[in-house]
Short mmCIF file of C-alpha atoms in Angstrom, two decimals:
data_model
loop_
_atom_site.label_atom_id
_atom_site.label_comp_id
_atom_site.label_asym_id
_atom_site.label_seq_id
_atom_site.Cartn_x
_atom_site.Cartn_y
_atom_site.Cartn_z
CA UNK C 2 -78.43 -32.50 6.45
CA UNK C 3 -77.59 -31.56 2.90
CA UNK C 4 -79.89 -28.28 2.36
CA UNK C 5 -78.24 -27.31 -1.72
CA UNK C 6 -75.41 -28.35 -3.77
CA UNK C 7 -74.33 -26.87 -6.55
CA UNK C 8 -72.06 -28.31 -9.79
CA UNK C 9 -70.89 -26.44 -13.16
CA UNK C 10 -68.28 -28.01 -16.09
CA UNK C 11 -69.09 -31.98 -14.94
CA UNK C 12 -70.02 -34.47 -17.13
CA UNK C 13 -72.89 -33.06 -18.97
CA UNK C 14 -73.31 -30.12 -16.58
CA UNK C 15 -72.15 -27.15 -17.98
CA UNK C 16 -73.34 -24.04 -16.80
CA UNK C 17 -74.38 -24.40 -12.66
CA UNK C 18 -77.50 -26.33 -12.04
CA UNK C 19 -78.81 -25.98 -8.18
CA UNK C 20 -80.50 -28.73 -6.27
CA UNK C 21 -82.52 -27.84 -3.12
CA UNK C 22 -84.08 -29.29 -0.46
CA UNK C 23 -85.33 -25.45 1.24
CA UNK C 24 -88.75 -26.42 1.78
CA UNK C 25 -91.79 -23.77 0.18
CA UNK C 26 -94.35 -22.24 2.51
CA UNK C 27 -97.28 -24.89 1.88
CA UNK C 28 -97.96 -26.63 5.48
CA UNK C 29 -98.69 -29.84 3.70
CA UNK C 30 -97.00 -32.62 5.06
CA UNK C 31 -94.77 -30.86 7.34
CA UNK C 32 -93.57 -33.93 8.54
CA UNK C 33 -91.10 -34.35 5.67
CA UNK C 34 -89.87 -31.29 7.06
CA UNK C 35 -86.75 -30.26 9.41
CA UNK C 36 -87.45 -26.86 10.92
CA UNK C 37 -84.18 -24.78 11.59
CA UNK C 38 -83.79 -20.91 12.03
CA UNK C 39 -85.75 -18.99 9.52
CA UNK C 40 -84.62 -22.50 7.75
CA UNK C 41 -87.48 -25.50 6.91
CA UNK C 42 -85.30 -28.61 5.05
CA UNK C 43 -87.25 -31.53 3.38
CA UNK C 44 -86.18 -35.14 4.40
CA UNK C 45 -86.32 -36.58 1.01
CA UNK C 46 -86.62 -35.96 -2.87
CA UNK C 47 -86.62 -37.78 -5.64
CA UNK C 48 -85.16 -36.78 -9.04
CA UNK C 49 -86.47 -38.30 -12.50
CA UNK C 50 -85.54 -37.90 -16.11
CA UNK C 51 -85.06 -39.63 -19.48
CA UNK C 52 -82.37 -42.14 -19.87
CA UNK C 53 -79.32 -40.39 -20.58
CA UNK C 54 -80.72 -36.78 -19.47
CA UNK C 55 -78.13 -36.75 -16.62
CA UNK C 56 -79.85 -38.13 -13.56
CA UNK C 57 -76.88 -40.85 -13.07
CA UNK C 58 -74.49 -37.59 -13.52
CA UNK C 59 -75.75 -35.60 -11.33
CA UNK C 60 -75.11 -38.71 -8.52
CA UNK C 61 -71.99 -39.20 -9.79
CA UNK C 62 -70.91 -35.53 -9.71
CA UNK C 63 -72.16 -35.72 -5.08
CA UNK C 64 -70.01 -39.24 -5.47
CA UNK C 65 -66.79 -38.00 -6.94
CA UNK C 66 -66.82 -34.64 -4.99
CA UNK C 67 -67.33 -37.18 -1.78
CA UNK C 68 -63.93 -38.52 -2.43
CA UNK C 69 -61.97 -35.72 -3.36
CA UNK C 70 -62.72 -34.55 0.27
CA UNK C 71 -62.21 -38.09 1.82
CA UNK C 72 -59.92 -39.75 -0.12
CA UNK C 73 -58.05 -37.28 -2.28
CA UNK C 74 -58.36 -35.89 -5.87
CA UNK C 75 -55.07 -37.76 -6.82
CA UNK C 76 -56.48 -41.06 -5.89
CA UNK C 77 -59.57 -41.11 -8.71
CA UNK C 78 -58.67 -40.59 -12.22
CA UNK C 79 -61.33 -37.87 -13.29
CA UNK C 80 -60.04 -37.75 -17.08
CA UNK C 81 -63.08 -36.66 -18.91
CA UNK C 82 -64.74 -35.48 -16.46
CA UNK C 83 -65.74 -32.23 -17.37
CA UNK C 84 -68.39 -30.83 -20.22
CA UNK C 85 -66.26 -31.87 -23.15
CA UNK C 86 -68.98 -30.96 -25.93
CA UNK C 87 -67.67 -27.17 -25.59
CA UNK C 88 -63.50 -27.20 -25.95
CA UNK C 89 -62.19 -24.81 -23.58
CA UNK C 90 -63.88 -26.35 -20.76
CA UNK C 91 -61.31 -28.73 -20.91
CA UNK C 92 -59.00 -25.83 -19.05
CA UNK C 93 -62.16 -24.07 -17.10
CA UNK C 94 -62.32 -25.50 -13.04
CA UNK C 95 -65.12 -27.74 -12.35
CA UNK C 96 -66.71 -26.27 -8.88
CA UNK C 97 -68.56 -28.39 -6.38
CA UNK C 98 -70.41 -26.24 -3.36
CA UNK C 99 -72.34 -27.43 -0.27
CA UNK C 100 -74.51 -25.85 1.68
CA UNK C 101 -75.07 -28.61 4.59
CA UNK C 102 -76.08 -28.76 8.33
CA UNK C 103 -73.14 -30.38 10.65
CA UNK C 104 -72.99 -30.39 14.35
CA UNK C 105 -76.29 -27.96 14.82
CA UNK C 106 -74.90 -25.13 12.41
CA UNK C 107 -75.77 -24.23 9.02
CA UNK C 108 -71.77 -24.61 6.39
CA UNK C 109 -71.05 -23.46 2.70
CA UNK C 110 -68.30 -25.46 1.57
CA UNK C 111 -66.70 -25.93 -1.63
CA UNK C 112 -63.77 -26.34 -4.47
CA UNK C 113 -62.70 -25.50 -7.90
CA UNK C 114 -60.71 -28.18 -9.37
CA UNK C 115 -58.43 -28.42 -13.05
CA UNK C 116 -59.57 -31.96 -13.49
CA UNK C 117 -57.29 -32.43 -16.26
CA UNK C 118 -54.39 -32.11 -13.93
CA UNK C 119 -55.47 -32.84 -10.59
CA UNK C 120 -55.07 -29.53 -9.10
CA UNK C 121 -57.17 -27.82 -6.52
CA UNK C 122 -57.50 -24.04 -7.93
CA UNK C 123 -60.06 -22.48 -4.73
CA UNK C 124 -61.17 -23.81 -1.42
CA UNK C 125 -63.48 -22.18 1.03
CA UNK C 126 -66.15 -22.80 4.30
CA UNK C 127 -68.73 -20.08 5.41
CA UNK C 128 -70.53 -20.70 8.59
CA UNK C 129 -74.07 -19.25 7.82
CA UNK C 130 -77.18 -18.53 9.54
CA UNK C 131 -80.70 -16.28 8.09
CA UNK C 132 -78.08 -12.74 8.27
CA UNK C 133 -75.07 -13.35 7.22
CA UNK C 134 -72.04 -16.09 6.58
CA UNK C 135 -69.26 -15.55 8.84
CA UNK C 136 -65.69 -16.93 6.89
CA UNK C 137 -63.82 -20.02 8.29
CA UNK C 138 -61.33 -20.42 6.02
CA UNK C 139 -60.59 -18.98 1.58
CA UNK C 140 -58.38 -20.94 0.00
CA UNK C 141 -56.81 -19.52 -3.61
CA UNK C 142 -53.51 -19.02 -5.44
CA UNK C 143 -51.72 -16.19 -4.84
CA UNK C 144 -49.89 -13.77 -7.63
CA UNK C 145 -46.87 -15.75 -6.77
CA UNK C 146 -49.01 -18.90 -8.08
CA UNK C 147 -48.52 -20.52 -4.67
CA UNK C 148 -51.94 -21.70 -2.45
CA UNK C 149 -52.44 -18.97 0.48
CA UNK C 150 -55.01 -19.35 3.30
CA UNK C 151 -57.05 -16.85 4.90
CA UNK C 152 -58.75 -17.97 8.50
CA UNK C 153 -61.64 -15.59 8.89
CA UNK C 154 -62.04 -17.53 12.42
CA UNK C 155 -60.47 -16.19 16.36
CA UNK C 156 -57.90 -18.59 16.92
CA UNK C 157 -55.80 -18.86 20.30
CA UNK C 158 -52.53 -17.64 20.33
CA UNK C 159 -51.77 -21.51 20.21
CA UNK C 160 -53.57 -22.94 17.53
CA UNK C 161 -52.82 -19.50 15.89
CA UNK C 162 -49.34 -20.94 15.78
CA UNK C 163 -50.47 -24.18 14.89
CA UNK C 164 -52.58 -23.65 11.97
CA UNK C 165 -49.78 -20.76 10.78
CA UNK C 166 -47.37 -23.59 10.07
CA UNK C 167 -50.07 -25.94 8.55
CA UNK C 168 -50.58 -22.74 5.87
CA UNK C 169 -46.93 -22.60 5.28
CA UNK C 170 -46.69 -26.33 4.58
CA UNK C 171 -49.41 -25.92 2.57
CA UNK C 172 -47.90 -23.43 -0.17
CA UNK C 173 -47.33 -25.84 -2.89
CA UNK C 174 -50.26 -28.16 -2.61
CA UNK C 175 -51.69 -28.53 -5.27
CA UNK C 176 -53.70 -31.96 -5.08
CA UNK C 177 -55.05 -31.64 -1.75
CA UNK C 178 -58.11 -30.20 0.05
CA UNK C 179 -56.94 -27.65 3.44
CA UNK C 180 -60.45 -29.32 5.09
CA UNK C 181 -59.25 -32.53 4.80
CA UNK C 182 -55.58 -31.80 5.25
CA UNK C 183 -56.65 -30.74 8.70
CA UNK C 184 -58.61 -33.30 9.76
CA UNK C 185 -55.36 -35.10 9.61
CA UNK C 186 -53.49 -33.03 11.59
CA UNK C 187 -53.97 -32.55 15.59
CA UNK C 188 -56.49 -30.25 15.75
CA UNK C 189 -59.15 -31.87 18.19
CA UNK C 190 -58.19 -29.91 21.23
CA UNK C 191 -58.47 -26.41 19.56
CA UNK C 192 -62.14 -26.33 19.88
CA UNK C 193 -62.75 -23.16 18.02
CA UNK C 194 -62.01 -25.41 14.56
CA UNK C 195 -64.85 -27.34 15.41
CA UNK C 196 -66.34 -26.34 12.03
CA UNK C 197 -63.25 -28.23 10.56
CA UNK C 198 -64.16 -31.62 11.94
CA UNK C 199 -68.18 -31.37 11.72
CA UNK C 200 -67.48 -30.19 7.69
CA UNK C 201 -65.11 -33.10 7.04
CA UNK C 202 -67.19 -35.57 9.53
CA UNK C 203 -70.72 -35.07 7.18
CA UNK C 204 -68.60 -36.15 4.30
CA UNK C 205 -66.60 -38.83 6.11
CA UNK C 206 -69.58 -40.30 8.13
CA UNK C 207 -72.96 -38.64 7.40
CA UNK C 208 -73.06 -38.91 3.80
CA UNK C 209 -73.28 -42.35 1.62
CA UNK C 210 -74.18 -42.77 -2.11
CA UNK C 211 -75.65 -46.54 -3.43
CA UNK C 212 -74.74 -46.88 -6.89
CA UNK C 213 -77.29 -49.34 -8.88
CA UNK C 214 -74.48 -51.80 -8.85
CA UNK C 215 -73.59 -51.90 -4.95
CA UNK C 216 -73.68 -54.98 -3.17
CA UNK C 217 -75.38 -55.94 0.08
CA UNK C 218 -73.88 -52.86 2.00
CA UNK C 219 -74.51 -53.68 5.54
CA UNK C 220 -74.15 -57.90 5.79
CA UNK C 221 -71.18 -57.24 7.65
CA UNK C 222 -73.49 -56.89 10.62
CA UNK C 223 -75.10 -60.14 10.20
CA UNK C 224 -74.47 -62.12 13.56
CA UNK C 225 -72.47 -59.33 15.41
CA UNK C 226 -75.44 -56.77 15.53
CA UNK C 227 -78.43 -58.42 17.21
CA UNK C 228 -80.56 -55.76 16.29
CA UNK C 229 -79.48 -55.51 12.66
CA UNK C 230 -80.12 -59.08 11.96
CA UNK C 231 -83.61 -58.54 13.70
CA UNK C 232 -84.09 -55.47 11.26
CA UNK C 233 -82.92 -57.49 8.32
CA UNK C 234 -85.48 -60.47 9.29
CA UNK C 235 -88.36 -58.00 10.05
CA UNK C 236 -88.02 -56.03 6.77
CA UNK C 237 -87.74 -58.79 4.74
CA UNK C 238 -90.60 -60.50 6.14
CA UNK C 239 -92.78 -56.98 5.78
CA UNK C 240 -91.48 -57.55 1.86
CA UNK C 241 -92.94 -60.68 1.37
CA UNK C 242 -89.47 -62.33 0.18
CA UNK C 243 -90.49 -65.66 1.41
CA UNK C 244 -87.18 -65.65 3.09
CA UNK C 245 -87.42 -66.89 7.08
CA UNK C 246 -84.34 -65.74 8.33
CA UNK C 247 -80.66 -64.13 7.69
CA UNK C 248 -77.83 -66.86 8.93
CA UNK C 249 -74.25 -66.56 9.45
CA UNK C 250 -71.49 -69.43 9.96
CA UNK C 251 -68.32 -68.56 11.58
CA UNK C 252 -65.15 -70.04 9.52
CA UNK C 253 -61.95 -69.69 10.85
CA UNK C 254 -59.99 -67.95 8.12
CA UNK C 255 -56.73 -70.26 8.18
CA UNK C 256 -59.40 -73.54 7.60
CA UNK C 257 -61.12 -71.06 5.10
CA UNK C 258 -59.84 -73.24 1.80
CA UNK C 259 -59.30 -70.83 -0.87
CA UNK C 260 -56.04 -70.76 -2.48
CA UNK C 261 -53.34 -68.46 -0.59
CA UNK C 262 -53.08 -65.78 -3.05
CA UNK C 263 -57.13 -65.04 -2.74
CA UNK C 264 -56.77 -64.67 1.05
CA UNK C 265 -53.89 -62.39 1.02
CA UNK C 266 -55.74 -60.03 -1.47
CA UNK C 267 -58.91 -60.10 0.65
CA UNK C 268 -56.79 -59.11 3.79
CA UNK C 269 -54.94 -56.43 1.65
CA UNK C 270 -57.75 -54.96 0.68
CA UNK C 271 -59.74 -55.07 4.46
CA UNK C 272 -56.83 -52.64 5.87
CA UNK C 273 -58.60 -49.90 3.17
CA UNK C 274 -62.49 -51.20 3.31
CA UNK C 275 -62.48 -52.57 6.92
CA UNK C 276 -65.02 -54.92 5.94
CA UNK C 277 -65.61 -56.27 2.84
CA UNK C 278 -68.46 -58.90 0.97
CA UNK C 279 -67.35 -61.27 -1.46
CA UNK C 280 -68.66 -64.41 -3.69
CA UNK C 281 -66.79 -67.53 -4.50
CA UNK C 282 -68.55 -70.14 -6.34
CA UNK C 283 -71.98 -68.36 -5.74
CA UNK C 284 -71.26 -68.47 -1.97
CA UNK C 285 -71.49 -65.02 -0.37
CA UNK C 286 -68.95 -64.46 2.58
CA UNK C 287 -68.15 -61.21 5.16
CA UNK C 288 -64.83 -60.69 5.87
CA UNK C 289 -64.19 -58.41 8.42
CA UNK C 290 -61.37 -57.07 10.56
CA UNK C 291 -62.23 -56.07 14.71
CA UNK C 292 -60.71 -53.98 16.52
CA UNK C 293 -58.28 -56.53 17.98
CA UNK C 294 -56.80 -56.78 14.61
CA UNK C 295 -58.16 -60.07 14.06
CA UNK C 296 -59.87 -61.47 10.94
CA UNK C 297 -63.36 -62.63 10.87
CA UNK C 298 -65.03 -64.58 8.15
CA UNK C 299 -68.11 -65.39 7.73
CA UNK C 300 -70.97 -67.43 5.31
CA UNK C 301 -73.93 -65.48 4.64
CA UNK C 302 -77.06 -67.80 3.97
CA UNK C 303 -80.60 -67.44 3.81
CA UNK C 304 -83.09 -69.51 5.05
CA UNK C 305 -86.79 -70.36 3.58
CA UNK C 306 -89.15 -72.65 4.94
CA UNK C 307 -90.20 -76.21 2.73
CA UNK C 308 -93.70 -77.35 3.30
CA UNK C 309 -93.40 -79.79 5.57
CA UNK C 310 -91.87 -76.80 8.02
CA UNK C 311 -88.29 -77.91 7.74
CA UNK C 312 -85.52 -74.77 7.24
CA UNK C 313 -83.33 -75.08 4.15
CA UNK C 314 -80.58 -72.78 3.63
CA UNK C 315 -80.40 -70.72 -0.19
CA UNK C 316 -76.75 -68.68 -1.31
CA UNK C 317 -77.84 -65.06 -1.79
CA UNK C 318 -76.33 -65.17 -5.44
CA UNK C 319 -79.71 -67.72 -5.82
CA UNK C 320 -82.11 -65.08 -4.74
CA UNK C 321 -84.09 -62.76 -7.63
CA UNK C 322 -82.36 -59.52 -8.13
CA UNK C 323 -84.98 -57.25 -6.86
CA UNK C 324 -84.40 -59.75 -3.18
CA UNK C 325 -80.50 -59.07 -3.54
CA UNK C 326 -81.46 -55.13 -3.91
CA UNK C 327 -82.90 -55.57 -0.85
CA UNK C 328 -79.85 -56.07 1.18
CA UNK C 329 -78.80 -52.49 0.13
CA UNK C 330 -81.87 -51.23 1.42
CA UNK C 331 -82.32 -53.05 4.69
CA UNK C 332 -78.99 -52.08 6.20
CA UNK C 333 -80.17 -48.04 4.53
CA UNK C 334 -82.99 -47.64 6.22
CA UNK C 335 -81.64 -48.90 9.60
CA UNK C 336 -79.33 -46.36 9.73
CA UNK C 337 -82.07 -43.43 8.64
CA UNK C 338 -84.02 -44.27 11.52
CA UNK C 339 -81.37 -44.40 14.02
CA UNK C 340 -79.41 -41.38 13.34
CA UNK C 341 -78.80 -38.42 10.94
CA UNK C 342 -77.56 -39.72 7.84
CA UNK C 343 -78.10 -38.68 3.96
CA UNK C 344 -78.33 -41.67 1.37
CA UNK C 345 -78.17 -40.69 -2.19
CA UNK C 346 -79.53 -43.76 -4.53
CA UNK C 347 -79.08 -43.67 -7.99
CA UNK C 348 -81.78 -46.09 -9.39
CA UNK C 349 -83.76 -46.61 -6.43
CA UNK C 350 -86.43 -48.66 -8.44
CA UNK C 351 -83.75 -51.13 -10.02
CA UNK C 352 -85.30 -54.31 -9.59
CA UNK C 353 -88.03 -53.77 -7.43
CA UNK C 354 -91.51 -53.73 -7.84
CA UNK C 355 -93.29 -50.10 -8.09
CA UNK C 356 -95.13 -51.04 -5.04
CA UNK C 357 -92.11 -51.80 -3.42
CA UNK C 358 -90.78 -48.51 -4.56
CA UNK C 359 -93.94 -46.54 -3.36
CA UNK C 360 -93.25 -48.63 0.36
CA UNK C 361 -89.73 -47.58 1.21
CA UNK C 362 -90.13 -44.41 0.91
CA UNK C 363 -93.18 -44.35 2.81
CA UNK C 364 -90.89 -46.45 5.38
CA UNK C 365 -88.65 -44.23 5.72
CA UNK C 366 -90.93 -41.02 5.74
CA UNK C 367 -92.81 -43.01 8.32
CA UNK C 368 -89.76 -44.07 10.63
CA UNK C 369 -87.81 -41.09 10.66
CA UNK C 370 -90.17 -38.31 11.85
CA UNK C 371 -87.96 -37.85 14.85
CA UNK C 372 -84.65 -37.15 13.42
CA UNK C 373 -83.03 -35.53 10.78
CA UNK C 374 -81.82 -38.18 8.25
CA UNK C 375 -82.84 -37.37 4.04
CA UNK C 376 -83.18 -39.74 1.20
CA UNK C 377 -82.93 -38.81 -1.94
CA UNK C 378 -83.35 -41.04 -4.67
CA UNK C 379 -83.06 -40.89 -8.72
CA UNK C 380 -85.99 -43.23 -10.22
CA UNK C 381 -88.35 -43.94 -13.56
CA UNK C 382 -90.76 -45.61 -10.89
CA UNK C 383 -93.87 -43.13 -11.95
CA UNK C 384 -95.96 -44.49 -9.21
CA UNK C 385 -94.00 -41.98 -6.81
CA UNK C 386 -95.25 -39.13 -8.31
CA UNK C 387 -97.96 -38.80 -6.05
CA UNK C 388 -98.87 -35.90 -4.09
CA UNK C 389 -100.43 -37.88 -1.27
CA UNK C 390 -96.77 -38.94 -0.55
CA UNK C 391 -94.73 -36.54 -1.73
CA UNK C 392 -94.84 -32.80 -1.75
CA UNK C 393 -94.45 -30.99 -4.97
CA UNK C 394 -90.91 -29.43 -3.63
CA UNK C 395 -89.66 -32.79 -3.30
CA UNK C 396 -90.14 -33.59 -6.69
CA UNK C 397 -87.59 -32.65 -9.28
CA UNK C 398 -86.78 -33.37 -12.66
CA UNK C 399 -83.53 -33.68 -15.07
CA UNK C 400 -83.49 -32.96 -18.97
CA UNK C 401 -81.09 -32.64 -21.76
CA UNK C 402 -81.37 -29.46 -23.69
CA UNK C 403 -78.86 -28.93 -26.13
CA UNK C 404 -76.91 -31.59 -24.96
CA UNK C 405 -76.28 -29.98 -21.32
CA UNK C 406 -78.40 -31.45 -18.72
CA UNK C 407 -80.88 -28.72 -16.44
CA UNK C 408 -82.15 -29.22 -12.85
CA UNK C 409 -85.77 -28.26 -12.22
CA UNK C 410 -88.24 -29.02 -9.58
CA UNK C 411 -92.23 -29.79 -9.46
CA UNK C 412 -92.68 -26.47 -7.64
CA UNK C 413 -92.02 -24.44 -10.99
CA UNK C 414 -95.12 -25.65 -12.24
CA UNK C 415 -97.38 -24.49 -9.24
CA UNK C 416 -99.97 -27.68 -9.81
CA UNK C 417 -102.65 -28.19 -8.08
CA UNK C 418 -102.06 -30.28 -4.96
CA UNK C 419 -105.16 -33.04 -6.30
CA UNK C 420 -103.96 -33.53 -9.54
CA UNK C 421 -102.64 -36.55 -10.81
CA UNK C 422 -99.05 -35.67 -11.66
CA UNK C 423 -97.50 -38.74 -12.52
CA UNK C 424 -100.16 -38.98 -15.55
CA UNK C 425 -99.28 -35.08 -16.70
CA UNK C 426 -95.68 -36.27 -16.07
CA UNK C 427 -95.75 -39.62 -18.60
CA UNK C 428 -97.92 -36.99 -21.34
CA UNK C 429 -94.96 -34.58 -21.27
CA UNK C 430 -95.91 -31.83 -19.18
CA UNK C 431 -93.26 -31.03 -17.19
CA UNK C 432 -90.77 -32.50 -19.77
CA UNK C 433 -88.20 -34.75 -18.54
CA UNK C 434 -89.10 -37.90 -20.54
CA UNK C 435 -88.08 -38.98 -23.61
CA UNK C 436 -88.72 -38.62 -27.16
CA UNK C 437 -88.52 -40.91 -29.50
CA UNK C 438 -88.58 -40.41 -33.65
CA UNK C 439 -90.89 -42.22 -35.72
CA UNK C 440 -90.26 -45.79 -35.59
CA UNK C 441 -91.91 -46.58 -39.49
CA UNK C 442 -88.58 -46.82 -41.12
CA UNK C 443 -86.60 -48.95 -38.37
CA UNK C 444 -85.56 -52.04 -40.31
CA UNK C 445 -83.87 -55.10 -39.32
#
């Protein structure tokens, strides 16, 4: 479970802005609670703010962190990255921090990277609990402007030996994360690392942003996973898409009659993705590689009923977007309910109706009172700003102000729990909308 996170000197963040889900002492809804150790962490939140007030950032800034811990800060291109409207933050570290729940204990992790030239500058994981944070690992350059690692940890005389000549290999890296380093080494049978591979698992496995612009995430499961084509039939049915069912057709991929070069990119690009969707012609396909190494290709259709009762198969490319932004959902909230996942969603109201909006949430608040999965969403949809379904700590707000953006929550503002936020919100109470000049001497 994420529980805060923490940015300065990215994008238009400037000075640190704190986002957290710690839950306040009011006992309403406490099911949109996770109680831990002197610890209570809300399930979901969503964020709003005027267009440009840093809402998308503020994704982007969990997003590109994300990767530098999974992929590498050497394989993105973060050029412009930081807070460029002051000029020495151009040579001032960008930090990222964490403060997460992995494998039943309580982590602070985080970096400070020189975006400009891809270096890591600090590294470091805390194990914490309600009295104090116990060191797993500092990372930081020494006088001798070489990277040195402290383990705070017991090690065995063995993986003492181990991990002493993953430090010394270490000394001049300057592009790459210890954490993740070491999750690439063999270090599964030293099992007092564990926090090492729980950390770097959450990332890896627990933690997934939807941009605005993703694509059907999760049709890869269509006709392999009987019970994620039943969960893509029920939910759209419950949605009212007038769609009767999700179909799949097996083609062989050396039949599959697309010119050679487009088939050797698409199995290029599986060995990175695994699985992959893709359109040709406004025909939507899976590709997707087993673990027998062999290629599978499929055609994704979708089939309505005519009048007379008769099933006729539609392309998903001929489906209204707010259907299409479905297929990011379904797959979404599948995985909330069935284990302990975070999904971040920029634009979670993007083509969908605001009563659509109000219903997933409510879906997944609904479905997911038995485990510890969160979904946190930035939207405009005002009709969420209700504190029948949300509480008022789950409710935060982004706004420029002097051209940095600020991070603020509902629970500032100690309303009332009957009044009617979402009209206070639109008249400018709590800020975060925009303002526009007089429009009188607009000509065209």
């Amino acid at each position: 479970m994420l529980v805060r996170f923490n940015v300065e000197n990215f994008l238009s963040f400037d000075e640190k802005i704190e986002f957290s889900l710690i839950a306040n002492k009011e006992r309403r809804l406490s099911s949109h609670i996770v109680k831990g150790s002197g610890i209570n962490i809300l399930k979901s939140s969503v964020i709003y703010g005027a267009n440009a007030s840093g809402k998308t950032n503020f994704v982007k800034a969990i997003d590109f962190s994300q990767k530098v811990i999974t992929k590498g800060i050497d394989k993105l291109n973060p050029v412009n990255f930081h807070f460029r409207l002051k000029k020495n933050n151009l040579n001032k570290p960008s930090i990222f921090n964490y403060e997460i729940k992995a494998g039943g204990k309580y982590y602070s992790y985080g970096f400070a990277a020189q975006l400009n030239e891809l270096k890591i500058i600090e590294e470091w994981l805390y194990e914490i609990d309600s009295r104090k944070e116990k060191k797993v690992f500092e990372r930081f350059i020494n006088d001798s402007g070489k990277h040195e690692i402290e383990i705070g940890i017991q090690l065995s005389t063995k993986a003492k030996k181990r991990f002493d000549v993953y430090k010394e290999d270490f000394q001049n890296s300057d592009n790459l994360l210890f954490l993740s380093e070491m999750n690439r080494k063999s270090i599964n049978d030293f099992p007092e690392v564990v926090g090492f591979i729980d950390v770097f698992n959450w990332f890896d496995k627990k933690l997934t942003v939807l941009k605005p612009d993703s694509k059907y995430a999760g049709l890869n499961f269509i006709g392999d996973d009987n019970e994620m084509s039943k969960t893509f039939n029920s939910f759209l049915n419950v949605f009212q898409t007038g769609i009767n069912n999700v179909t799949s057709e097996e083609i062989d991929l050396d039949s599959f009659d697309v010119p050679k070069k487009i088939k050797e990119d698409l199995t290029k690009n599986i060995e990175k993705a695994k699985a992959i969707i893709f359109v040709i012609n406004g025909i939507t396909y899976s590709l997707k590689k087993t673990e027998n190494n062999e290629y599978k290709i499929k055609k994704i259709g979708l089939e309505h009923l005519t009048e007379e009762g008769n099933s006729i198969v539609f392309d998903i490319e001929d489906e209204s977007d707010g259907t299409q932004r479905l297929f990011d959902f379904i797959p979404a909230i599948h995985e909330l309910t069935k284990t302990d996942s975070v999904f971040i969603v920029d634009e979670l109201d993007r083509s969908l109706h605001s009563k659509l909006t109000y219903g997933i949430f409510e879906l997944f608040l609904k479905l997911t009172q038995n485990n510890e999965s969160q979904l946190i969403a930035t939207t405009h949809e005002a009709l969420l700003l209700d504190l029948e379904l949300l509480r008022r700590d789950e409710i935060w707000f982004v706004e420029k102000n002097k051209n940095q953006s600020r991070l603020y929550s509902l629970d500032e503002f100690k309303v009332r729990n009957d009044k009617i936020v979402s009209k206070d919100y639109l008249l400018g109470r709590y800020g975060a909308i925009p303002i526009f000049k007089s429009f009188k001497n607009v000509n065209f």
